[in-house]
XYZ file of C-alpha atoms in Angstrom:
529
model
C -0.050 0.166 -0.002
C 2.954 2.220 -0.383
C 3.913 1.992 3.242
C 7.491 1.245 3.922
C 7.688 0.688 7.638
C 6.905 2.696 10.943
C 9.794 4.251 13.110
C 9.603 6.555 16.096
C 11.097 10.135 16.452
C 12.652 11.951 19.279
C 9.242 13.223 20.403
C 7.680 10.006 20.923
C 5.498 10.052 18.041
C 5.244 7.307 15.407
C 5.597 7.973 11.646
C 6.346 6.515 8.229
C 10.034 5.699 7.495
C 9.744 7.965 4.588
C 8.008 10.713 6.448
C 9.021 10.813 10.279
C 6.589 12.704 12.483
C 8.862 15.269 14.026
C 10.750 18.463 13.677
C 13.606 17.043 11.720
C 11.224 16.105 8.861
C 12.145 15.149 5.379
C 10.994 18.537 3.957
C 13.330 20.317 6.062
C 16.222 18.059 5.391
C 15.566 18.854 1.772
C 15.873 22.478 2.456
C 19.536 21.950 3.789
C 20.207 19.446 0.998
C 19.601 22.107 -1.601
C 22.379 24.348 -0.082
C 24.809 21.762 -0.727
C 24.341 21.675 -4.556
C 24.599 24.026 -7.226
C 21.167 25.837 -7.388
C 21.628 26.244 -11.321
C 21.421 22.284 -11.760
C 17.858 21.838 -13.079
C 18.068 17.984 -13.097
C 19.039 17.754 -9.460
C 16.198 20.243 -8.477
C 14.068 18.205 -10.628
C 15.040 14.942 -8.754
C 14.512 16.295 -5.214
C 10.958 17.497 -6.050
C 9.867 14.227 -7.650
C 11.211 12.420 -4.520
C 9.153 14.839 -2.440
C 6.046 14.300 -4.350
C 6.526 10.551 -4.207
C 6.957 10.728 -0.308
C 4.197 13.095 0.121
C 1.920 10.877 -1.914
C 2.814 7.898 -0.084
C 2.230 9.432 3.326
C -1.115 10.981 2.507
C -2.124 7.568 0.942
C -1.062 5.766 4.017
C -3.078 8.232 6.475
C -6.402 7.600 4.378
C -5.910 3.855 4.614
C -5.433 4.011 8.150
C -8.146 6.454 8.818
C -10.520 4.175 6.744
C -10.046 1.043 8.840
C -13.091 1.608 10.904
C -15.271 1.461 8.082
C -14.239 -2.239 7.306
C -15.959 -2.888 10.807
C -19.242 -1.194 9.542
C -19.053 -3.092 6.276
C -18.358 -6.330 7.857
C -21.288 -5.895 10.075
C -23.652 -5.236 7.360
C -22.587 -8.130 5.217
C -22.150 -10.656 7.778
C -25.409 -9.994 9.402
C -27.509 -10.674 6.072
C -26.035 -14.504 6.563
C -25.674 -14.741 10.376
C -29.503 -13.516 10.909
C -30.490 -16.858 9.215
C -28.814 -18.737 11.887
C -29.474 -16.487 14.782
C -33.278 -17.020 14.062
C -32.826 -20.837 13.993
C -30.596 -20.996 17.175
C -32.393 -18.314 19.517
C -35.740 -18.965 17.795
C -36.640 -14.940 17.257
C -39.426 -13.619 15.504
C -39.585 -11.823 12.213
C -40.074 -8.522 13.942
C -37.234 -9.357 16.285
C -35.109 -9.887 13.163
C -36.091 -6.617 11.583
C -35.316 -4.832 15.146
C -32.072 -6.522 15.303
C -30.939 -5.582 11.876
C -32.193 -2.087 11.866
C -31.462 -1.115 15.323
C -27.728 -0.560 14.432
C -28.629 2.106 12.091
C -31.147 3.857 14.437
C -28.743 3.837 17.261
C -25.589 4.797 15.381
C -27.107 8.314 15.008
C -26.573 8.962 18.480
C -22.868 8.292 17.996
C -22.983 10.688 14.798
C -24.516 13.291 17.101
C -22.035 12.939 19.683
C -19.023 12.442 17.425
C -18.997 16.040 16.087
C -18.695 17.476 19.338
C -16.444 14.888 20.645
C -14.077 15.303 17.709
C -14.010 19.100 18.242
C -13.038 18.430 21.785
C -10.355 15.539 21.579
C -9.370 15.857 18.103
C -10.354 13.669 14.841
C -7.865 11.053 15.330
C -8.546 9.923 18.867
C -12.271 10.069 18.023
C -11.423 7.433 15.510
C -9.926 5.428 18.290
C -12.984 5.913 20.407
C -15.263 4.533 17.763
C -13.193 1.409 17.364
C -13.178 0.610 21.101
C -16.940 0.927 21.480
C -17.583 -1.037 18.522
C -15.245 -3.870 19.383
C -16.656 -4.030 22.776
C -20.390 -4.380 21.230
C -19.017 -7.087 18.811
C -17.541 -9.133 21.614
C -20.746 -8.975 23.743
C -22.826 -10.072 20.602
C -20.226 -13.024 19.882
C -21.105 -14.568 23.389
C -24.569 -13.666 23.616
C -26.869 -16.298 25.229
C -30.276 -14.591 24.341
C -31.881 -11.990 22.002
C -31.722 -9.409 24.907
C -27.882 -9.640 25.475
C -27.311 -9.674 21.721
C -29.291 -6.565 21.320
C -27.050 -4.816 24.015
C -24.059 -5.743 22.050
C -25.713 -4.250 18.707
C -26.597 -1.098 20.549
C -22.809 -0.610 21.489
C -21.860 -1.504 17.777
C -24.294 1.027 16.497
C -22.810 3.938 18.708
C -19.307 3.001 17.573
C -20.410 3.059 13.817
C -21.980 6.392 14.462
C -18.623 7.701 15.727
C -16.756 6.036 12.849
C -18.876 6.889 9.675
C -18.873 10.562 10.278
C -15.264 11.236 11.364
C -13.343 9.303 9.041
C -14.253 11.345 5.634
C -13.875 14.571 7.606
C -10.343 13.658 8.734
C -9.240 12.507 5.265
C -10.801 15.653 3.720
C -8.981 17.699 6.029
C -5.329 16.212 5.507
C -5.610 15.746 1.907
C -4.214 17.884 -0.992
C -6.961 19.525 -2.932
C -6.168 17.659 -6.270
C -6.715 14.302 -4.729
C -9.054 14.976 -1.953
C -12.004 13.480 -3.822
C -10.178 9.945 -4.390
C -8.938 9.909 -0.823
C -11.986 10.781 0.791
C -13.580 7.893 -1.000
C -11.287 5.323 0.761
C -13.846 4.980 3.746
C -16.616 3.728 1.104
C -13.958 1.301 -0.308
C -13.298 -0.044 2.970
C -17.142 -0.370 3.699
C -17.514 -2.358 0.425
C -14.493 -4.441 1.513
C -15.977 -5.230 4.933
C -19.360 -6.230 3.255
C -17.426 -8.497 0.790
C -15.541 -9.934 3.789
C -18.964 -10.570 5.473
C -20.531 -12.182 2.687
C -17.458 -14.453 2.383
C -17.567 -15.243 5.960
C -21.044 -16.446 5.894
C -20.240 -18.767 3.113
C -17.184 -20.154 4.716
C -18.675 -20.587 7.937
C -22.508 -21.748 6.736
C -21.404 -25.448 7.582
C -21.031 -25.263 11.161
C -23.873 -25.872 13.477
C -26.445 -23.083 13.838
C -25.354 -22.520 17.643
C -21.605 -21.892 16.469
C -21.823 -20.433 13.015
C -23.235 -17.198 13.695
C -21.001 -16.476 16.609
C -17.701 -17.087 14.553
C -19.197 -14.963 12.005
C -19.490 -11.999 14.170
C -16.230 -12.755 16.154
C -14.039 -12.331 12.969
C -15.301 -8.882 12.907
C -13.134 -8.137 16.162
C -9.856 -8.842 14.343
C -9.287 -5.365 12.549
C -9.143 -3.663 16.115
C -5.209 -4.482 16.267
C -4.678 -2.603 12.822
C -6.608 0.327 14.328
C -4.562 0.666 17.375
C -1.471 0.507 15.428
C -3.012 3.155 13.043
C -3.472 5.702 15.840
C 0.393 5.854 16.776
C 1.007 6.530 12.933
C -1.345 9.031 11.202
C -0.974 12.732 12.489
C -3.944 15.084 13.767
C -6.074 16.963 11.242
C -4.129 20.470 10.554
C -7.385 22.226 10.417
C -8.315 20.971 13.780
C -4.884 22.085 15.226
C -5.529 25.567 13.885
C -8.906 25.454 15.703
C -6.888 24.840 18.776
C -4.393 27.507 17.946
C -1.546 25.149 17.340
C -0.366 26.762 14.204
C 3.142 25.301 14.266
C 1.922 21.807 14.525
C -0.495 22.347 11.694
C 2.118 23.856 9.424
C 4.300 20.705 10.201
C 1.469 18.494 9.194
C 0.820 20.617 6.130
C 4.498 20.074 5.375
C 4.120 16.259 4.988
C 0.881 16.352 3.184
C 1.275 19.084 0.297
C 3.747 18.625 -2.475
C 5.034 22.190 -2.820
C 6.404 24.031 0.221
C 5.067 27.366 -1.186
C 1.568 25.871 -1.080
C 1.889 25.248 2.970
C 1.735 28.843 3.842
C -1.104 29.707 1.323
C -3.089 26.703 2.630
C -2.399 27.584 6.161
C -3.625 31.261 5.926
C -6.689 29.982 4.158
C -7.410 27.512 7.030
C -6.711 30.421 9.662
C -9.060 32.610 7.848
C -11.765 29.967 7.794
C -11.345 29.300 11.470
C -11.695 33.139 12.455
C -8.109 33.149 13.988
C -6.534 35.626 11.781
C -8.553 38.601 13.146
C -9.671 37.539 16.488
C -10.780 40.814 17.486
C -13.582 40.949 14.840
C -14.281 37.219 15.540
C -17.619 36.738 17.430
C -17.695 33.460 19.288
C -21.173 31.486 18.682
C -22.122 28.200 19.750
C -21.849 25.873 16.596
C -25.290 24.217 17.658
C -26.823 27.688 17.304
C -25.275 28.233 14.073
C -26.761 24.946 12.826
C -30.208 25.588 14.367
C -30.242 29.313 12.701
C -28.139 29.088 9.791
C -27.106 31.747 7.440
C -28.468 31.459 4.019
C -25.114 30.034 2.744
C -25.000 27.307 5.554
C -28.694 26.449 4.992
C -27.962 25.487 1.383
C -24.911 23.601 2.601
C -27.190 21.689 5.192
C -29.725 21.020 2.427
C -27.037 19.580 0.087
C -25.312 17.513 2.727
C -28.132 16.214 4.686
C -30.187 15.776 1.629
C -27.775 13.572 -0.311
C -27.059 11.488 2.806
C -30.732 10.644 3.049
C -31.077 9.934 -0.707
C -28.075 7.534 -0.375
C -30.222 5.211 1.931
C -33.905 5.827 1.230
C -33.321 4.160 -2.354
C -32.865 1.061 -0.277
C -29.116 0.144 -0.771
C -28.823 -1.239 2.955
C -32.029 -3.522 2.449
C -30.635 -4.860 -0.834
C -27.543 -5.732 1.092
C -29.085 -6.835 4.261
C -31.967 -8.909 2.643
C -30.313 -9.972 -0.605
C -30.954 -13.661 0.359
C -34.675 -12.698 0.722
C -34.704 -10.850 -2.709
C -33.045 -14.161 -4.363
C -35.446 -16.586 -2.640
C -38.350 -14.417 -4.003
C -36.554 -14.860 -7.452
C -36.640 -18.765 -6.910
C -33.296 -19.753 -5.286
C -34.111 -22.326 -2.292
C -30.835 -23.564 -1.428
C -29.347 -21.573 1.440
C -25.734 -22.231 0.280
C -26.783 -21.061 -3.284
C -28.363 -17.940 -1.565
C -24.952 -17.073 0.177
C -23.195 -17.651 -2.815
C -25.282 -15.453 -4.898
C -24.731 -12.601 -2.010
C -20.947 -12.937 -2.745
C -21.711 -11.796 -6.242
C -23.293 -8.946 -4.757
C -20.425 -7.955 -2.835
C -17.919 -8.366 -5.460
C -19.755 -5.969 -7.454
C -20.403 -3.466 -4.920
C -16.538 -3.540 -4.217
C -15.360 -3.759 -7.817
C -17.177 -0.925 -9.156
C -16.045 1.583 -6.469
C -12.435 1.516 -8.171
C -14.125 3.444 -10.909
C -15.440 6.135 -8.723
C -11.730 6.421 -7.168
C -10.213 6.870 -10.555
C -12.859 9.222 -11.920
C -13.884 11.380 -9.015
C -11.120 13.842 -9.354
C -11.026 13.933 -13.181
C -14.600 14.172 -14.298
C -15.964 15.438 -10.982
C -18.692 14.574 -8.359
C -21.672 15.625 -10.301
C -21.429 13.465 -13.420
C -20.714 10.500 -11.353
C -23.867 11.425 -9.345
C -25.798 11.498 -12.420
C -24.598 8.105 -13.722
C -25.188 6.503 -10.454
C -28.737 7.797 -9.736
C -29.973 7.240 -13.337
C -28.530 3.696 -13.274
C -29.903 2.800 -9.998
C -33.317 3.957 -11.011
C -33.202 1.529 -13.965
C -31.995 -1.228 -12.176
C -34.210 -0.933 -9.191
C -37.297 -0.854 -11.667
C -35.820 -3.878 -13.241
C -35.832 -5.807 -9.969
C -39.279 -4.875 -9.326
C -40.924 -5.960 -12.639
C -38.786 -9.048 -12.674
C -40.303 -10.140 -9.195
C -43.754 -9.089 -10.221
C -44.258 -10.241 -13.575
C -41.976 -13.269 -13.993
C -42.515 -16.620 -12.537
C -39.914 -18.383 -10.555
C -37.105 -20.146 -12.538
C -33.702 -19.835 -14.001
C -34.682 -16.614 -16.162
C -36.092 -14.729 -13.186
C -33.269 -15.751 -11.029
C -30.727 -14.494 -13.609
C -32.436 -11.218 -14.065
C -32.861 -10.614 -10.342
C -29.087 -11.487 -9.725
C -28.222 -9.197 -12.769
C -30.292 -6.056 -11.679
C -29.131 -6.511 -7.910
C -25.693 -6.497 -8.900
C -26.206 -3.674 -11.355
C -27.894 -1.548 -8.516
C -25.101 -1.834 -6.039
C -22.505 -1.381 -9.152
C -24.169 1.971 -9.907
C -24.309 2.848 -6.119
C -20.481 2.196 -5.879
C -19.742 4.398 -8.864
C -21.448 7.629 -7.489
C -23.722 8.289 -4.710
C -22.086 5.671 -2.361
C -18.590 7.383 -2.147
C -19.466 10.979 -3.545
C -22.042 11.236 -0.815
C -19.447 10.986 1.896
C -17.004 13.183 -0.227
C -19.411 15.974 -0.351
C -20.476 15.995 3.225
C -16.676 16.185 4.536
C -15.893 19.182 1.922
C -18.915 21.586 1.673
C -19.302 22.914 5.247
C -17.322 25.662 6.990
C -14.340 24.530 9.274
C -15.953 25.697 12.446
C -19.100 23.617 11.928
C -17.715 21.124 9.772
C -17.485 18.077 12.197
C -21.124 18.685 13.659
C -22.513 19.437 10.567
C -21.026 16.314 8.931
C -22.461 14.503 11.963
C -26.065 15.485 11.160
C -25.779 14.326 7.668
C -24.496 11.145 9.141
C -27.575 11.148 11.595
C -29.603 11.520 8.552
C -28.065 8.836 6.633
C -28.187 6.184 9.508
C -31.890 7.096 10.352
C -32.899 6.498 6.739
C -30.822 3.252 6.852
C -32.698 1.897 10.152
C -35.991 2.806 9.134
C -35.513 1.081 5.630
C -33.987 -2.042 7.229
C -36.414 -2.256 10.081
C -39.297 -1.986 7.763
C -38.549 -3.847 4.586
C -39.736 -7.008 5.540
C -43.071 -5.855 6.606
C -43.497 -3.726 3.861
C -42.480 -6.716 1.365
C -45.033 -9.091 2.949
C -47.844 -6.076 2.290
C -47.174 -5.191 -1.067
C -44.458 -7.889 -2.358
C -40.670 -7.575 -2.708
C -41.320 -6.607 -6.359
C -43.540 -3.677 -5.169
C -41.087 -2.496 -2.664
C -38.395 -2.284 -5.296
C -40.784 -0.296 -7.564
C -41.028 2.158 -4.684
C -37.175 2.423 -4.297
C -37.137 3.086 -8.155
C -39.372 6.081 -7.820
C -37.379 7.685 -4.840
C -34.116 7.010 -6.824
C -35.762 8.957 -9.738
C -36.362 11.963 -7.417
C -32.668 11.839 -6.249
C -31.584 12.630 -9.879
C -33.811 15.759 -9.668
C -32.171 16.717 -6.258
C -28.519 16.144 -7.798
C -29.440 18.594 -10.515
C -30.929 21.244 -8.349
C -29.004 21.152 -5.097
C -25.594 19.748 -5.528
C -22.683 21.863 -6.955
C -19.544 20.839 -8.416
C -16.552 20.739 -5.941
C -13.823 19.021 -7.933
C -10.344 20.949 -7.907
C -11.371 23.667 -5.275
C -9.902 23.750 -1.801
C -12.192 23.349 1.379
C -12.000 27.078 2.003
C -13.043 27.734 -1.826
C -16.088 25.441 -1.431
C -17.189 27.641 1.363
C -17.142 30.722 -0.819
C -18.964 28.700 -3.549
C -22.047 28.384 -1.652
C -21.979 32.098 -0.974
C -22.896 32.423 -4.724
C -25.732 29.992 -4.282
C -23.694 26.950 -5.786
C -22.107 29.199 -8.365
C -25.320 28.953 -10.614
C -24.575 32.318 -12.035
C -21.646 30.753 -13.815
C -19.021 32.130 -11.740
C -15.718 29.853 -10.642
C -14.059 30.518 -7.195
C -10.560 31.102 -8.008
C -7.585 30.692 -5.807
C -6.917 34.411 -6.305
C -10.429 35.264 -4.399
C -9.282 33.454 -1.343
C -5.872 35.201 -1.588
C -7.492 38.437 -1.889
C -9.627 37.829 1.268
C -6.464 36.825 3.409
C -4.806 39.887 2.165
C -7.837 41.924 3.367
């Protein structure tokens, strides 16, 4: 993954070998190296710049990977529960309503973690909030593994939900705040990659352990999800704190040190630092009026209101189009199409996981090249088509090989289009559109909307499917997905290629609909003023 090992510096911090985290960092050493050579030697100067670019990219890539590890836990839980619930029902003899509550309560409870996560990350930092998320989740996973009854299982599930609430809102915020502008979209998509990877691992775990007894199989499936905690613990001693959070704490020199490691050009560091200080309100403290963040969110300015509509709206649309229901209940969907054997059901879900994971790579490659909005159009239109296809297939076609093939094709197509656009882009947008001072808590509100919609869909899917059939439910999802296309057109601006501070100015111009681009010079002019 581009990581070349870990070393400890004199300050007691852990870092990557190419990029030790300390005062004597590689950038400063390169400054001194330049004095030992002839400044007129362009080849040597070019070589030094290339070395710096390579090291910076590896460092930021490593930080994004480690920051995304919590999301493996979320994805694994979503994937593994789709199969584990079959064995939990058999072992603990729970009712259908209890199944819905067990599956859906994680998303509902996670909104508490998301609400608390914003304030927690403002208080203790982005990095240690990720650590807290891992601890709470792993405690819940351990309780679920040894649960002797449905009640104890629910206690563990609730703890997992709180941990997930912390994790899903803070990882994209952290990555967006440490990433250089040119690669921010791709890097901020990493949490969604790791969610998909976790879902795929959950599906594989279901298939691998389905041969065990009903009493043992689901416990082993859930226990495997505890393993990533080891890597998360190591990550906390490698990744730096967010430079934007450090500026909020008036730890400007530490922020400058982090920016030196995450920007390829030294001249860009001071420029970015000035932008961050301006956004944080620290460059002119006598004119800065302190106002509680929650009050700003409850009584937002017109620009912040537009940001909240965009951020919370796109998060809700990501879930009310039924993606979590598709993942959680894919065995039930394929059973409705005609698959009877449990092993074949779980094998079909693996195909869903592979599709969901593979197609997100397209988003990673294209998000900083073609932009956020084109990917959202492709995604939402494609999902609308596939969801409609699932509904029509299950309603009009009889059970058989053709209906099974079409159901698998349309379900895999739905999750593929989801991964190409709204899956990762949703988190990218909500991590980059909000002003620095309210970013963590506003992103938390977006995550609350996401988790609440996920929970409502997951907890009602089986009941609604029995009332109007599985096919009828997917036709409703298709109609909602069509509305998401309209929402993207009307409320989502293009943020590709803009710094976080420039995006804030973009919303001042009502999504830039007058055709004006916010340029770097605009921010420089504000800084000079």
